Structures are given as structure tokens and as C-alpha cells.
């Protein structure tokens, strides 16, 4: 069974630039998550989708971050404009449904200069 | 906000010894999950234990959950060099279809050959 796919794996941008990350969850997984992991810390949930609807985006900085999952499968996370403190690993994850095991992708390491 | 707090923050043992990591949390949960993260890699799901369960096993891993003390422990028996990684507990206290998985800061485990 293929895992959660993410791209790109690494991205370096300058502050105030825009960046987008892509995620393809495990086939059949209705629930998709985006997490932010700052170096030395545990992951923090940014947004959770159930199919193509947002279930929880309470910790998403909506002035600069946006995410969509238009067809209930792939998802994109965008940052516009980026700040230095956005440097982190952005992890996409998926599960069959809430309350079950969550499987993580390899992450995208973002460096903002 | 951090829900789970791992203890110790770092642990260094000899190969073959057992490693025990603890996790404490503050609010009622639906389930608790343990993850492993190798340096620079994604999170790997280890075990999910539900709030009505007290103990689960998977290979060399044993997880216990004490909801009265709001704590969990992860035991790795007969440790190997490949077990060197960071270990995170994550608590799911979501409701209404939202799985709010909140991670702790992690325990960095080093297995010395």
C-alpha cells in the first residue's frame, strides 16, 4: 500500500515570497491533516479535512495560510507571504476516518530566509 | 498548546536494555497514539490505545494507559541501535468529527552499541 506522498521535499524561499505544498493521501482515506513541526518540537495541527470539507482550522494563521482539498483527495497548503518563523517541516497525514491511526508523509522542509 | 508531555526529554541506554518513556496529559481523551520519528524523516505510527484499554502490545513494544492518572508509558524491550529516534505521544481529545491529535515535545532516545 502506497503511503502519503508530499512534494516538494525541500523548499528555500525569501521572506514575503509565496510557497505551495502538495499532498496525496493514502487511497481511501477520507480524513486529511496538515501539521507544522518546528525544529525540536512536536507537530502542531494546522487544518483537518473530512473529504473536501474543513473540520478544524482553528490553529491555521488564516491571514497568510490557506489550504484546499477540492475533490476530496489531493490537498495543497499555501503560505503567502512567508515569514521567517514559518521555517519548519510541513507534514501531511491521512486516516480512514477520525479516531483511527493517522499515517504521515515524509514532510516538506521549508526554510525562509 | 501541548497536551502530552513526555518524560524524560532525552534517554540514552545500551543496546539490549529496555527503554521506558512516559507521557502525561491534562484532559479526557478518546485515544492516545505513539509515534517514532527518525532524524530528518517522517513520523511512523507505532500504537493506538483507546481510552477503555489499559495495555497493548506490538512486537517489542508495550504501551500502557492509566486514565485515572492521565498517563501512558511506552516500553521498548531488548533495544537495538535502529530504535534510536524521537518518540512522541499524541492525544486525541476531539469530538464532533474532529480528531484533534495533540503532540508532546517528544523523547529523544539514543541506543548505544
mmCIF file with all atom_site columns, C-alpha atoms in Angstrom:
data_model
loop_
_atom_site.group_PDB
_atom_site.id
_atom_site.type_symbol
_atom_site.label_atom_id
_atom_site.label_alt_id
_atom_site.label_comp_id
_atom_site.label_asym_id
_atom_site.label_entity_id
_atom_site.label_seq_id
_atom_site.pdbx_PDB_ins_code
_atom_site.Cartn_x
_atom_site.Cartn_y
_atom_site.Cartn_z
_atom_site.occupancy
_atom_site.B_iso_or_equiv
_atom_site.pdbx_formal_charge
_atom_site.auth_seq_id
_atom_site.auth_comp_id
_atom_site.auth_asym_id
_atom_site.auth_atom_id
_atom_site.pdbx_PDB_model_num
ATOM 1   C CA . UNK A 1 1   ? 0.000   0.000  0.000  1.00 0.00 ? 1   UNK A CA 1
ATOM 2   C CA . UNK A 1 2   ? 1.445   3.364  -1.025 1.00 0.00 ? 2   UNK A CA 1
ATOM 3   C CA . UNK A 1 3   ? 1.950   5.885  1.745  1.00 0.00 ? 3   UNK A CA 1
ATOM 4   C CA . UNK A 1 4   ? 1.161   9.569  1.942  1.00 0.00 ? 4   UNK A CA 1
ATOM 5   C CA . UNK A 1 5   ? 3.001   11.442 -0.793 1.00 0.00 ? 5   UNK A CA 1
ATOM 6   C CA . UNK A 1 6   ? 4.247   15.007 -0.474 1.00 0.00 ? 6   UNK A CA 1
ATOM 7   C CA . UNK A 1 7   ? 6.127   17.406 -2.698 1.00 0.00 ? 7   UNK A CA 1
ATOM 8   C CA . UNK A 1 8   ? 8.423   19.141 -2.786 1.00 0.00 ? 8   UNK A CA 1
ATOM 9   C CA . UNK A 1 9   ? 10.637  17.581 -0.117 1.00 0.00 ? 9   UNK A CA 1
ATOM 10  C CA . UNK A 1 10  ? 12.643  20.777 0.390  1.00 0.00 ? 10  UNK A CA 1
ATOM 11  C CA . UNK A 1 11  ? 11.970  24.424 -0.358 1.00 0.00 ? 11  UNK A CA 1
ATOM 12  C CA . UNK A 1 12  ? 14.004  27.553 0.304  1.00 0.00 ? 12  UNK A CA 1
ATOM 13  C CA . UNK A 1 13  ? 12.401  30.943 -0.202 1.00 0.00 ? 13  UNK A CA 1
ATOM 14  C CA . UNK A 1 14  ? 12.894  34.504 0.934  1.00 0.00 ? 14  UNK A CA 1
ATOM 15  C CA . UNK A 1 15  ? 10.525  36.207 3.340  1.00 0.00 ? 15  UNK A CA 1
ATOM 16  C CA . UNK A 1 16  ? 7.442   37.736 1.761  1.00 0.00 ? 16  UNK A CA 1
ATOM 17  C CA . UNK A 1 17  ? 7.530   35.199 -1.070 1.00 0.00 ? 17  UNK A CA 1
ATOM 18  C CA . UNK A 1 18  ? 4.788   32.622 -1.636 1.00 0.00 ? 18  UNK A CA 1
ATOM 19  C CA . UNK A 1 19  ? 5.067   28.852 -1.468 1.00 0.00 ? 19  UNK A CA 1
ATOM 20  C CA . UNK A 1 20  ? 2.740   25.901 -2.002 1.00 0.00 ? 20  UNK A CA 1
ATOM 21  C CA . UNK A 1 21  ? 2.925   22.304 -0.847 1.00 0.00 ? 21  UNK A CA 1
ATOM 22  C CA . UNK A 1 22  ? 1.119   19.334 -2.316 1.00 0.00 ? 22  UNK A CA 1
ATOM 23  C CA . UNK A 1 23  ? -0.166  16.179 -0.642 1.00 0.00 ? 23  UNK A CA 1
ATOM 24  C CA . UNK A 1 24  ? -1.689  12.954 -1.936 1.00 0.00 ? 24  UNK A CA 1
ATOM 25  C CA . UNK A 1 25  ? -3.128  10.876 0.927  1.00 0.00 ? 25  UNK A CA 1
ATOM 26  C CA . UNK A 1 26  ? -3.422  7.120  1.152  1.00 0.00 ? 26  UNK A CA 1
ATOM 27  C CA . UNK A 1 27  ? -6.129  5.855  -1.182 1.00 0.00 ? 27  UNK A CA 1
ATOM 28  C CA . UNK A 1 28  ? -9.478  5.602  0.544  1.00 0.00 ? 28  UNK A CA 1
ATOM 29  C CA . UNK A 1 29  ? -8.542  7.856  3.451  1.00 0.00 ? 29  UNK A CA 1
ATOM 30  C CA . UNK A 1 30  ? -11.292 10.407 3.942  1.00 0.00 ? 30  UNK A CA 1
ATOM 31  C CA . UNK A 1 31  ? -9.535  12.468 6.577  1.00 0.00 ? 31  UNK A CA 1
ATOM 32  C CA . UNK A 1 32  ? -6.518  14.615 5.693  1.00 0.00 ? 32  UNK A CA 1
ATOM 33  C CA . UNK A 1 33  ? -4.384  16.725 8.019  1.00 0.00 ? 33  UNK A CA 1
ATOM 34  C CA . UNK A 1 34  ? -1.679  19.338 7.668  1.00 0.00 ? 34  UNK A CA 1
ATOM 35  C CA . UNK A 1 35  ? 0.750   19.680 10.562 1.00 0.00 ? 35  UNK A CA 1
ATOM 36  C CA . UNK A 1 36  ? 3.587   22.123 11.170 1.00 0.00 ? 36  UNK A CA 1
ATOM 37  C CA . UNK A 1 37  ? 6.666   20.853 13.015 1.00 0.00 ? 37  UNK A CA 1
ATOM 38  C CA . UNK A 1 38  ? 9.198   23.404 14.173 1.00 0.00 ? 38  UNK A CA 1
ATOM 39  C CA . UNK A 1 39  ? 12.653  22.040 14.942 1.00 0.00 ? 39  UNK A CA 1
ATOM 40  C CA . UNK A 1 40  ? 12.791  20.429 18.379 1.00 0.00 ? 40  UNK A CA 1
ATOM 41  C CA . UNK A 1 41  ? 9.029   20.440 18.875 1.00 0.00 ? 41  UNK A CA 1
ATOM 42  C CA . UNK A 1 42  ? 6.160   18.079 18.295 1.00 0.00 ? 42  UNK A CA 1
ATOM 43  C CA . UNK A 1 43  ? 3.891   18.558 15.280 1.00 0.00 ? 43  UNK A CA 1
ATOM 44  C CA . UNK A 1 44  ? 1.066   21.092 15.560 1.00 0.00 ? 44  UNK A CA 1
ATOM 45  C CA . UNK A 1 45  ? -2.196  20.625 13.690 1.00 0.00 ? 45  UNK A CA 1
ATOM 46  C CA . UNK A 1 46  ? -2.923  23.377 11.188 1.00 0.00 ? 46  UNK A CA 1
ATOM 47  C CA . UNK A 1 47  ? -6.013  22.067 9.449  1.00 0.00 ? 47  UNK A CA 1
ATOM 48  C CA . UNK A 1 48  ? -8.118  18.921 9.178  1.00 0.00 ? 48  UNK A CA 1
ATOM 49  C CA . UNK A 1 49  ? -10.310 17.963 6.222  1.00 0.00 ? 49  UNK A CA 1
ATOM 50  C CA . UNK A 1 50  ? -13.058 15.363 6.141  1.00 0.00 ? 50  UNK A CA 1
ATOM 51  C CA . UNK A 1 51  ? -13.432 14.580 2.428  1.00 0.00 ? 51  UNK A CA 1
ATOM 52  C CA . UNK A 1 52  ? -13.388 18.092 0.906  1.00 0.00 ? 52  UNK A CA 1
ATOM 53  C CA . UNK A 1 53  ? -14.794 19.921 3.936  1.00 0.00 ? 53  UNK A CA 1
ATOM 54  C CA . UNK A 1 54  ? -12.822 21.659 6.676  1.00 0.00 ? 54  UNK A CA 1
ATOM 55  C CA . UNK A 1 55  ? -13.408 20.131 10.119 1.00 0.00 ? 55  UNK A CA 1
ATOM 56  C CA . UNK A 1 56  ? -10.873 22.107 12.150 1.00 0.00 ? 56  UNK A CA 1
ATOM 57  C CA . UNK A 1 57  ? -8.733  25.064 11.122 1.00 0.00 ? 57  UNK A CA 1
ATOM 58  C CA . UNK A 1 58  ? -8.576  26.792 14.490 1.00 0.00 ? 58  UNK A CA 1
ATOM 59  C CA . UNK A 1 59  ? -4.761  26.900 14.535 1.00 0.00 ? 59  UNK A CA 1
ATOM 60  C CA . UNK A 1 60  ? -4.284  27.934 10.916 1.00 0.00 ? 60  UNK A CA 1
ATOM 61  C CA . UNK A 1 61  ? -2.937  31.517 10.593 1.00 0.00 ? 61  UNK A CA 1
ATOM 62  C CA . UNK A 1 62  ? -5.592  32.477 8.083  1.00 0.00 ? 62  UNK A CA 1
ATOM 63  C CA . UNK A 1 63  ? -4.053  35.843 7.251  1.00 0.00 ? 63  UNK A CA 1
ATOM 64  C CA . UNK A 1 64  ? -1.252  34.062 5.433  1.00 0.00 ? 64  UNK A CA 1
ATOM 65  C CA . UNK A 1 65  ? -2.011  30.342 5.259  1.00 0.00 ? 65  UNK A CA 1
ATOM 66  C CA . UNK A 1 66  ? -4.648  28.686 3.098  1.00 0.00 ? 66  UNK A CA 1
ATOM 67  C CA . UNK A 1 67  ? -5.440  25.093 2.258  1.00 0.00 ? 67  UNK A CA 1
ATOM 68  C CA . UNK A 1 68  ? -7.839  23.310 -0.020 1.00 0.00 ? 68  UNK A CA 1
ATOM 69  C CA . UNK A 1 69  ? -8.912  19.796 -0.882 1.00 0.00 ? 69  UNK A CA 1
ATOM 70  C CA . UNK A 1 70  ? -11.195 20.412 -3.821 1.00 0.00 ? 70  UNK A CA 1
ATOM 71  C CA . UNK A 1 71  ? -12.028 16.878 -4.932 1.00 0.00 ? 71  UNK A CA 1
ATOM 72  C CA . UNK A 1 72  ? -11.674 15.213 -1.564 1.00 0.00 ? 72  UNK A CA 1
ATOM 73  C CA . UNK A 1 73  ? -8.353  13.583 -2.464 1.00 0.00 ? 73  UNK A CA 1
ATOM 74  C CA . UNK A 1 74  ? -5.237  15.722 -3.043 1.00 0.00 ? 74  UNK A CA 1
ATOM 75  C CA . UNK A 1 75  ? -4.624  18.820 -0.997 1.00 0.00 ? 75  UNK A CA 1
ATOM 76  C CA . UNK A 1 76  ? -2.489  21.933 -1.247 1.00 0.00 ? 76  UNK A CA 1
ATOM 77  C CA . UNK A 1 77  ? -1.248  24.192 1.530  1.00 0.00 ? 77  UNK A CA 1
ATOM 78  C CA . UNK A 1 78  ? -0.159  27.718 0.630  1.00 0.00 ? 78  UNK A CA 1
ATOM 79  C CA . UNK A 1 79  ? 1.719   30.381 2.539  1.00 0.00 ? 79  UNK A CA 1
ATOM 80  C CA . UNK A 1 80  ? 1.508   33.939 1.241  1.00 0.00 ? 80  UNK A CA 1
ATOM 81  C CA . UNK A 1 81  ? 3.528   35.908 2.251  1.00 0.00 ? 81  UNK A CA 1
ATOM 82  C CA . UNK A 1 82  ? 6.026   33.781 4.163  1.00 0.00 ? 82  UNK A CA 1
ATOM 83  C CA . UNK A 1 83  ? 7.685   34.941 7.381  1.00 0.00 ? 83  UNK A CA 1
ATOM 84  C CA . UNK A 1 84  ? 10.926  33.796 8.952  1.00 0.00 ? 84  UNK A CA 1
ATOM 85  C CA . UNK A 1 85  ? 9.008   31.966 11.690 1.00 0.00 ? 85  UNK A CA 1
ATOM 86  C CA . UNK A 1 86  ? 7.309   29.793 9.076  1.00 0.00 ? 86  UNK A CA 1
ATOM 87  C CA . UNK A 1 87  ? 10.549  27.814 8.705  1.00 0.00 ? 87  UNK A CA 1
ATOM 88  C CA . UNK A 1 88  ? 9.501   24.302 9.670  1.00 0.00 ? 88  UNK A CA 1
ATOM 89  C CA . UNK A 1 89  ? 8.637   20.890 8.323  1.00 0.00 ? 89  UNK A CA 1
ATOM 90  C CA . UNK A 1 90  ? 5.113   20.707 6.950  1.00 0.00 ? 90  UNK A CA 1
ATOM 91  C CA . UNK A 1 91  ? 3.632   17.263 7.376  1.00 0.00 ? 91  UNK A CA 1
ATOM 92  C CA . UNK A 1 92  ? 0.602   15.906 5.591  1.00 0.00 ? 92  UNK A CA 1
ATOM 93  C CA . UNK A 1 93  ? -1.207  12.957 7.123  1.00 0.00 ? 93  UNK A CA 1
ATOM 94  C CA . UNK A 1 94  ? -4.312  10.933 6.476  1.00 0.00 ? 94  UNK A CA 1
ATOM 95  C CA . UNK A 1 95  ? -6.588  8.452  8.189  1.00 0.00 ? 95  UNK A CA 1
ATOM 96  C CA . UNK A 1 96  ? -9.547  6.337  7.185  1.00 0.00 ? 96  UNK A CA 1
ATOM 97  C CA . UNK A 1 97  ? -11.734 8.392  9.487  1.00 0.00 ? 97  UNK A CA 1
ATOM 98  C CA . UNK A 1 98  ? -11.349 10.376 12.716 1.00 0.00 ? 98  UNK A CA 1
ATOM 99  C CA . UNK A 1 99  ? -10.382 8.253  15.691 1.00 0.00 ? 99  UNK A CA 1
ATOM 100 C CA . UNK A 1 100 ? -8.206  5.815  13.742 1.00 0.00 ? 100 UNK A CA 1
ATOM 101 C CA . UNK A 1 101 ? -4.485  5.586  13.101 1.00 0.00 ? 101 UNK A CA 1
ATOM 102 C CA . UNK A 1 102 ? -3.013  8.602  11.347 1.00 0.00 ? 102 UNK A CA 1
ATOM 103 C CA . UNK A 1 103 ? -0.311  8.000  8.750  1.00 0.00 ? 103 UNK A CA 1
ATOM 104 C CA . UNK A 1 104 ? 2.190   10.726 7.954  1.00 0.00 ? 104 UNK A CA 1
ATOM 105 C CA . UNK A 1 105 ? 4.011   11.659 4.779  1.00 0.00 ? 105 UNK A CA 1
ATOM 106 C CA . UNK A 1 106 ? 7.752   12.436 4.670  1.00 0.00 ? 106 UNK A CA 1
ATOM 107 C CA . UNK A 1 107 ? 7.148   16.170 5.025  1.00 0.00 ? 107 UNK A CA 1
ATOM 108 C CA . UNK A 1 108 ? 8.332   19.277 3.230  1.00 0.00 ? 108 UNK A CA 1
ATOM 109 C CA . UNK A 1 109 ? 11.176  21.131 4.901  1.00 0.00 ? 109 UNK A CA 1
ATOM 110 C CA . UNK A 1 110 ? 10.674  24.870 4.375  1.00 0.00 ? 110 UNK A CA 1
ATOM 111 C CA . UNK A 1 111 ? 13.426  27.375 5.013  1.00 0.00 ? 111 UNK A CA 1
ATOM 112 C CA . UNK A 1 112 ? 12.513  31.066 4.900  1.00 0.00 ? 112 UNK A CA 1
ATOM 113 C CA . UNK A 1 113 ? 15.498  33.406 4.586  1.00 0.00 ? 113 UNK A CA 1
ATOM 114 C CA . UNK B 2 1   ? -0.983  24.148 23.190 1.00 0.00 ? 1   UNK B CA 1
ATOM 115 C CA . UNK B 2 2   ? 0.812   20.998 24.317 1.00 0.00 ? 2   UNK B CA 1
ATOM 116 C CA . UNK B 2 3   ? -1.425  18.273 25.723 1.00 0.00 ? 3   UNK B CA 1
ATOM 117 C CA . UNK B 2 4   ? 1.000   15.404 26.125 1.00 0.00 ? 4   UNK B CA 1
ATOM 118 C CA . UNK B 2 5   ? 4.230   15.891 27.986 1.00 0.00 ? 5   UNK B CA 1
ATOM 119 C CA . UNK B 2 6   ? 6.886   13.231 27.512 1.00 0.00 ? 6   UNK B CA 1
ATOM 120 C CA . UNK B 2 7   ? 9.360   12.296 30.169 1.00 0.00 ? 7   UNK B CA 1
ATOM 121 C CA . UNK B 2 8   ? 12.308  12.093 30.007 1.00 0.00 ? 8   UNK B CA 1
ATOM 122 C CA . UNK B 2 9   ? 13.179  14.572 27.269 1.00 0.00 ? 9   UNK B CA 1
ATOM 123 C CA . UNK B 2 10  ? 16.251  12.511 26.429 1.00 0.00 ? 10  UNK B CA 1
ATOM 124 C CA . UNK B 2 11  ? 17.241  8.927  27.223 1.00 0.00 ? 11  UNK B CA 1
ATOM 125 C CA . UNK B 2 12  ? 20.478  7.127  26.439 1.00 0.00 ? 12  UNK B CA 1
ATOM 126 C CA . UNK B 2 13  ? 20.843  3.375  27.070 1.00 0.00 ? 13  UNK B CA 1
ATOM 127 C CA . UNK B 2 14  ? 22.941  0.424  25.960 1.00 0.00 ? 14  UNK B CA 1
ATOM 128 C CA . UNK B 2 15  ? 21.806  -1.900 23.227 1.00 0.00 ? 15  UNK B CA 1
ATOM 129 C CA . UNK B 2 16  ? 19.820  -4.787 24.656 1.00 0.00 ? 16  UNK B CA 1
ATOM 130 C CA . UNK B 2 17  ? 18.438  -2.813 27.584 1.00 0.00 ? 17  UNK B CA 1
ATOM 131 C CA . UNK B 2 18  ? 14.800  -1.831 27.932 1.00 0.00 ? 18  UNK B CA 1
ATOM 132 C CA . UNK B 2 19  ? 13.677  1.757  27.353 1.00 0.00 ? 19  UNK B CA 1
ATOM 133 C CA . UNK B 2 20  ? 10.686  3.310  29.067 1.00 0.00 ? 20  UNK B CA 1
ATOM 134 C CA . UNK B 2 21  ? 9.153   6.622  28.088 1.00 0.00 ? 21  UNK B CA 1
ATOM 135 C CA . UNK B 2 22  ? 6.265   8.303  29.832 1.00 0.00 ? 22  UNK B CA 1
ATOM 136 C CA . UNK B 2 23  ? 3.544   10.651 28.687 1.00 0.00 ? 23  UNK B CA 1
ATOM 137 C CA . UNK B 2 24  ? 1.209   12.725 30.819 1.00 0.00 ? 24  UNK B CA 1
ATOM 138 C CA . UNK B 2 25  ? -1.785  14.676 29.619 1.00 0.00 ? 25  UNK B CA 1
ATOM 139 C CA . UNK B 2 26  ? -4.359  17.034 31.047 1.00 0.00 ? 26  UNK B CA 1
ATOM 140 C CA . UNK B 2 27  ? -7.826  16.464 29.584 1.00 0.00 ? 27  UNK B CA 1
ATOM 141 C CA . UNK B 2 28  ? -10.017 13.454 28.855 1.00 0.00 ? 28  UNK B CA 1
ATOM 142 C CA . UNK B 2 29  ? -9.094  11.639 25.685 1.00 0.00 ? 29  UNK B CA 1
ATOM 143 C CA . UNK B 2 30  ? -10.614 9.309  23.108 1.00 0.00 ? 30  UNK B CA 1
ATOM 144 C CA . UNK B 2 31  ? -7.327  7.601  22.390 1.00 0.00 ? 31  UNK B CA 1
ATOM 145 C CA . UNK B 2 32  ? -3.580  8.051  22.687 1.00 0.00 ? 32  UNK B CA 1
ATOM 146 C CA . UNK B 2 33  ? -1.093  7.286  19.944 1.00 0.00 ? 33  UNK B CA 1
ATOM 147 C CA . UNK B 2 34  ? 2.664   6.780  19.986 1.00 0.00 ? 34  UNK B CA 1
ATOM 148 C CA . UNK B 2 35  ? 4.868   7.728  17.038 1.00 0.00 ? 35  UNK B CA 1
ATOM 149 C CA . UNK B 2 36  ? 8.531   7.363  16.156 1.00 0.00 ? 36  UNK B CA 1
ATOM 150 C CA . UNK B 2 37  ? 10.496  9.893  14.145 1.00 0.00 ? 37  UNK B CA 1
ATOM 151 C CA . UNK B 2 38  ? 13.975  9.225  12.861 1.00 0.00 ? 38  UNK B CA 1
ATOM 152 C CA . UNK B 2 39  ? 16.179  12.251 12.333 1.00 0.00 ? 39  UNK B CA 1
ATOM 153 C CA . UNK B 2 40  ? 15.010  14.208 9.308  1.00 0.00 ? 40  UNK B CA 1
ATOM 154 C CA . UNK B 2 41  ? 12.289  11.716 8.484  1.00 0.00 ? 41  UNK B CA 1
ATOM 155 C CA . UNK B 2 42  ? 8.512   11.500 8.771  1.00 0.00 ? 42  UNK B CA 1
ATOM 156 C CA . UNK B 2 43  ? 6.519   10.157 11.701 1.00 0.00 ? 43  UNK B CA 1
ATOM 157 C CA . UNK B 2 44  ? 5.846   6.439  11.885 1.00 0.00 ? 44  UNK B CA 1
ATOM 158 C CA . UNK B 2 45  ? 2.726   5.275  13.721 1.00 0.00 ? 45  UNK B CA 1
ATOM 159 C CA . UNK B 2 46  ? 3.525   2.712  16.443 1.00 0.00 ? 46  UNK B CA 1
ATOM 160 C CA . UNK B 2 47  ? 0.456   2.001  18.549 1.00 0.00 ? 47  UNK B CA 1
ATOM 161 C CA . UNK B 2 48  ? -3.015  3.443  19.171 1.00 0.00 ? 48  UNK B CA 1
ATOM 162 C CA . UNK B 2 49  ? -4.583  2.719  22.558 1.00 0.00 ? 49  UNK B CA 1
ATOM 163 C CA . UNK B 2 50  ? -8.183  3.671  23.230 1.00 0.00 ? 50  UNK B CA 1
ATOM 164 C CA . UNK B 2 51  ? -9.409  5.202  26.458 1.00 0.00 ? 51  UNK B CA 1
ATOM 165 C CA . UNK B 2 52  ? -11.115 1.953  27.512 1.00 0.00 ? 52  UNK B CA 1
ATOM 166 C CA . UNK B 2 53  ? -7.934  -0.088 27.028 1.00 0.00 ? 53  UNK B CA 1
ATOM 167 C CA . UNK B 2 54  ? -5.196  -0.493 29.617 1.00 0.00 ? 54  UNK B CA 1
ATOM 168 C CA . UNK B 2 55  ? -2.404  -2.213 27.718 1.00 0.00 ? 55  UNK B CA 1
ATOM 169 C CA . UNK B 2 56  ? -1.406  -3.045 24.146 1.00 0.00 ? 56  UNK B CA 1
ATOM 170 C CA . UNK B 2 57  ? 1.493   -4.928 22.649 1.00 0.00 ? 57  UNK B CA 1
ATOM 171 C CA . UNK B 2 58  ? 3.141   -4.826 19.259 1.00 0.00 ? 58  UNK B CA 1
ATOM 172 C CA . UNK B 2 59  ? 6.322   -6.837 18.837 1.00 0.00 ? 59  UNK B CA 1
ATOM 173 C CA . UNK B 2 60  ? 8.896   -5.401 21.254 1.00 0.00 ? 60  UNK B CA 1
ATOM 174 C CA . UNK B 2 61  ? 6.615   -2.500 22.157 1.00 0.00 ? 61  UNK B CA 1
ATOM 175 C CA . UNK B 2 62  ? 4.262   -2.362 25.130 1.00 0.00 ? 62  UNK B CA 1
ATOM 176 C CA . UNK B 2 63  ? 2.009   0.597  25.803 1.00 0.00 ? 63  UNK B CA 1
ATOM 177 C CA . UNK B 2 64  ? 0.028   1.139  28.969 1.00 0.00 ? 64  UNK B CA 1
ATOM 178 C CA . UNK B 2 65  ? -2.654  3.709  29.651 1.00 0.00 ? 65  UNK B CA 1
ATOM 179 C CA . UNK B 2 66  ? -3.883  4.875  33.046 1.00 0.00 ? 66  UNK B CA 1
ATOM 180 C CA . UNK B 2 67  ? -6.775  7.264  32.512 1.00 0.00 ? 67  UNK B CA 1
ATOM 181 C CA . UNK B 2 68  ? -7.158  7.904  36.257 1.00 0.00 ? 68  UNK B CA 1
ATOM 182 C CA . UNK B 2 69  ? -3.613  9.291  36.345 1.00 0.00 ? 69  UNK B CA 1
ATOM 183 C CA . UNK B 2 70  ? -3.834  10.701 32.808 1.00 0.00 ? 70  UNK B CA 1
ATOM 184 C CA . UNK B 2 71  ? -0.625  8.994  31.851 1.00 0.00 ? 71  UNK B CA 1
ATOM 185 C CA . UNK B 2 72  ? 0.761   6.479  29.392 1.00 0.00 ? 72  UNK B CA 1
ATOM 186 C CA . UNK B 2 73  ? 4.046   4.674  29.021 1.00 0.00 ? 73  UNK B CA 1
ATOM 187 C CA . UNK B 2 74  ? 5.885   3.147  26.074 1.00 0.00 ? 74  UNK B CA 1
ATOM 188 C CA . UNK B 2 75  ? 8.257   0.277  26.796 1.00 0.00 ? 75  UNK B CA 1
ATOM 189 C CA . UNK B 2 76  ? 10.721  -0.926 24.181 1.00 0.00 ? 76  UNK B CA 1
ATOM 190 C CA . UNK B 2 77  ? 12.271  -4.235 25.173 1.00 0.00 ? 77  UNK B CA 1
ATOM 191 C CA . UNK B 2 78  ? 15.655  -5.536 24.041 1.00 0.00 ? 78  UNK B CA 1
ATOM 192 C CA . UNK B 2 79  ? 16.558  -2.244 22.383 1.00 0.00 ? 79  UNK B CA 1
ATOM 193 C CA . UNK B 2 80  ? 18.502  -2.108 19.128 1.00 0.00 ? 80  UNK B CA 1
ATOM 194 C CA . UNK B 2 81  ? 20.603  0.618  17.534 1.00 0.00 ? 81  UNK B CA 1
ATOM 195 C CA . UNK B 2 82  ? 17.831  1.075  14.956 1.00 0.00 ? 82  UNK B CA 1
ATOM 196 C CA . UNK B 2 83  ? 15.475  2.168  17.749 1.00 0.00 ? 83  UNK B CA 1
ATOM 197 C CA . UNK B 2 84  ? 17.426  5.426  18.034 1.00 0.00 ? 84  UNK B CA 1
ATOM 198 C CA . UNK B 2 85  ? 14.829  8.110  17.257 1.00 0.00 ? 85  UNK B CA 1
ATOM 199 C CA . UNK B 2 86  ? 12.478  10.617 18.826 1.00 0.00 ? 86  UNK B CA 1
ATOM 200 C CA . UNK B 2 87  ? 9.280   9.200  20.273 1.00 0.00 ? 87  UNK B CA 1
ATOM 201 C CA . UNK B 2 88  ? 6.096   11.254 20.542 1.00 0.00 ? 88  UNK B CA 1
ATOM 202 C CA . UNK B 2 89  ? 2.826   10.633 22.285 1.00 0.00 ? 89  UNK B CA 1
ATOM 203 C CA . UNK B 2 90  ? -0.248  12.260 20.815 1.00 0.00 ? 90  UNK B CA 1
ATOM 204 C CA . UNK B 2 91  ? -3.621  12.542 22.467 1.00 0.00 ? 91  UNK B CA 1
ATOM 205 C CA . UNK B 2 92  ? -6.902  12.609 20.607 1.00 0.00 ? 92  UNK B CA 1
ATOM 206 C CA . UNK B 2 93  ? -9.476  14.589 22.522 1.00 0.00 ? 93  UNK B CA 1
ATOM 207 C CA . UNK B 2 94  ? -11.543 15.616 19.513 1.00 0.00 ? 94  UNK B CA 1
ATOM 208 C CA . UNK B 2 95  ? -15.283 15.477 19.219 1.00 0.00 ? 95  UNK B CA 1
ATOM 209 C CA . UNK B 2 96  ? -17.942 16.170 16.643 1.00 0.00 ? 96  UNK B CA 1
ATOM 210 C CA . UNK B 2 97  ? -15.959 14.537 13.848 1.00 0.00 ? 97  UNK B CA 1
ATOM 211 C CA . UNK B 2 98  ? -12.731 16.403 14.576 1.00 0.00 ? 98  UNK B CA 1
ATOM 212 C CA . UNK B 2 99  ? -9.721  14.359 15.584 1.00 0.00 ? 99  UNK B CA 1
ATOM 213 C CA . UNK B 2 100 ? -7.604  16.892 17.396 1.00 0.00 ? 100 UNK B CA 1
ATOM 214 C CA . UNK B 2 101 ? -4.348  14.966 17.766 1.00 0.00 ? 101 UNK B CA 1
ATOM 215 C CA . UNK B 2 102 ? -2.080  16.999 20.027 1.00 0.00 ? 102 UNK B CA 1
ATOM 216 C CA . UNK B 2 103 ? 1.575   16.024 20.227 1.00 0.00 ? 103 UNK B CA 1
ATOM 217 C CA . UNK B 2 104 ? 4.040   16.404 23.051 1.00 0.00 ? 104 UNK B CA 1
ATOM 218 C CA . UNK B 2 105 ? 7.627   17.584 22.681 1.00 0.00 ? 105 UNK B CA 1
ATOM 219 C CA . UNK B 2 106 ? 8.969   14.059 22.366 1.00 0.00 ? 106 UNK B CA 1
ATOM 220 C CA . UNK B 2 107 ? 11.631  11.894 23.991 1.00 0.00 ? 107 UNK B CA 1
ATOM 221 C CA . UNK B 2 108 ? 14.929  11.615 22.157 1.00 0.00 ? 108 UNK B CA 1
ATOM 222 C CA . UNK B 2 109 ? 16.115  8.012  22.574 1.00 0.00 ? 109 UNK B CA 1
ATOM 223 C CA . UNK B 2 110 ? 19.706  7.020  21.845 1.00 0.00 ? 110 UNK B CA 1
ATOM 224 C CA . UNK B 2 111 ? 20.734  3.367  21.797 1.00 0.00 ? 111 UNK B CA 1
ATOM 225 C CA . UNK B 2 112 ? 24.477  2.926  22.245 1.00 0.00 ? 112 UNK B CA 1
ATOM 226 C CA . UNK B 2 113 ? 26.067  -0.146 20.640 1.00 0.00 ? 113 UNK B CA 1
#
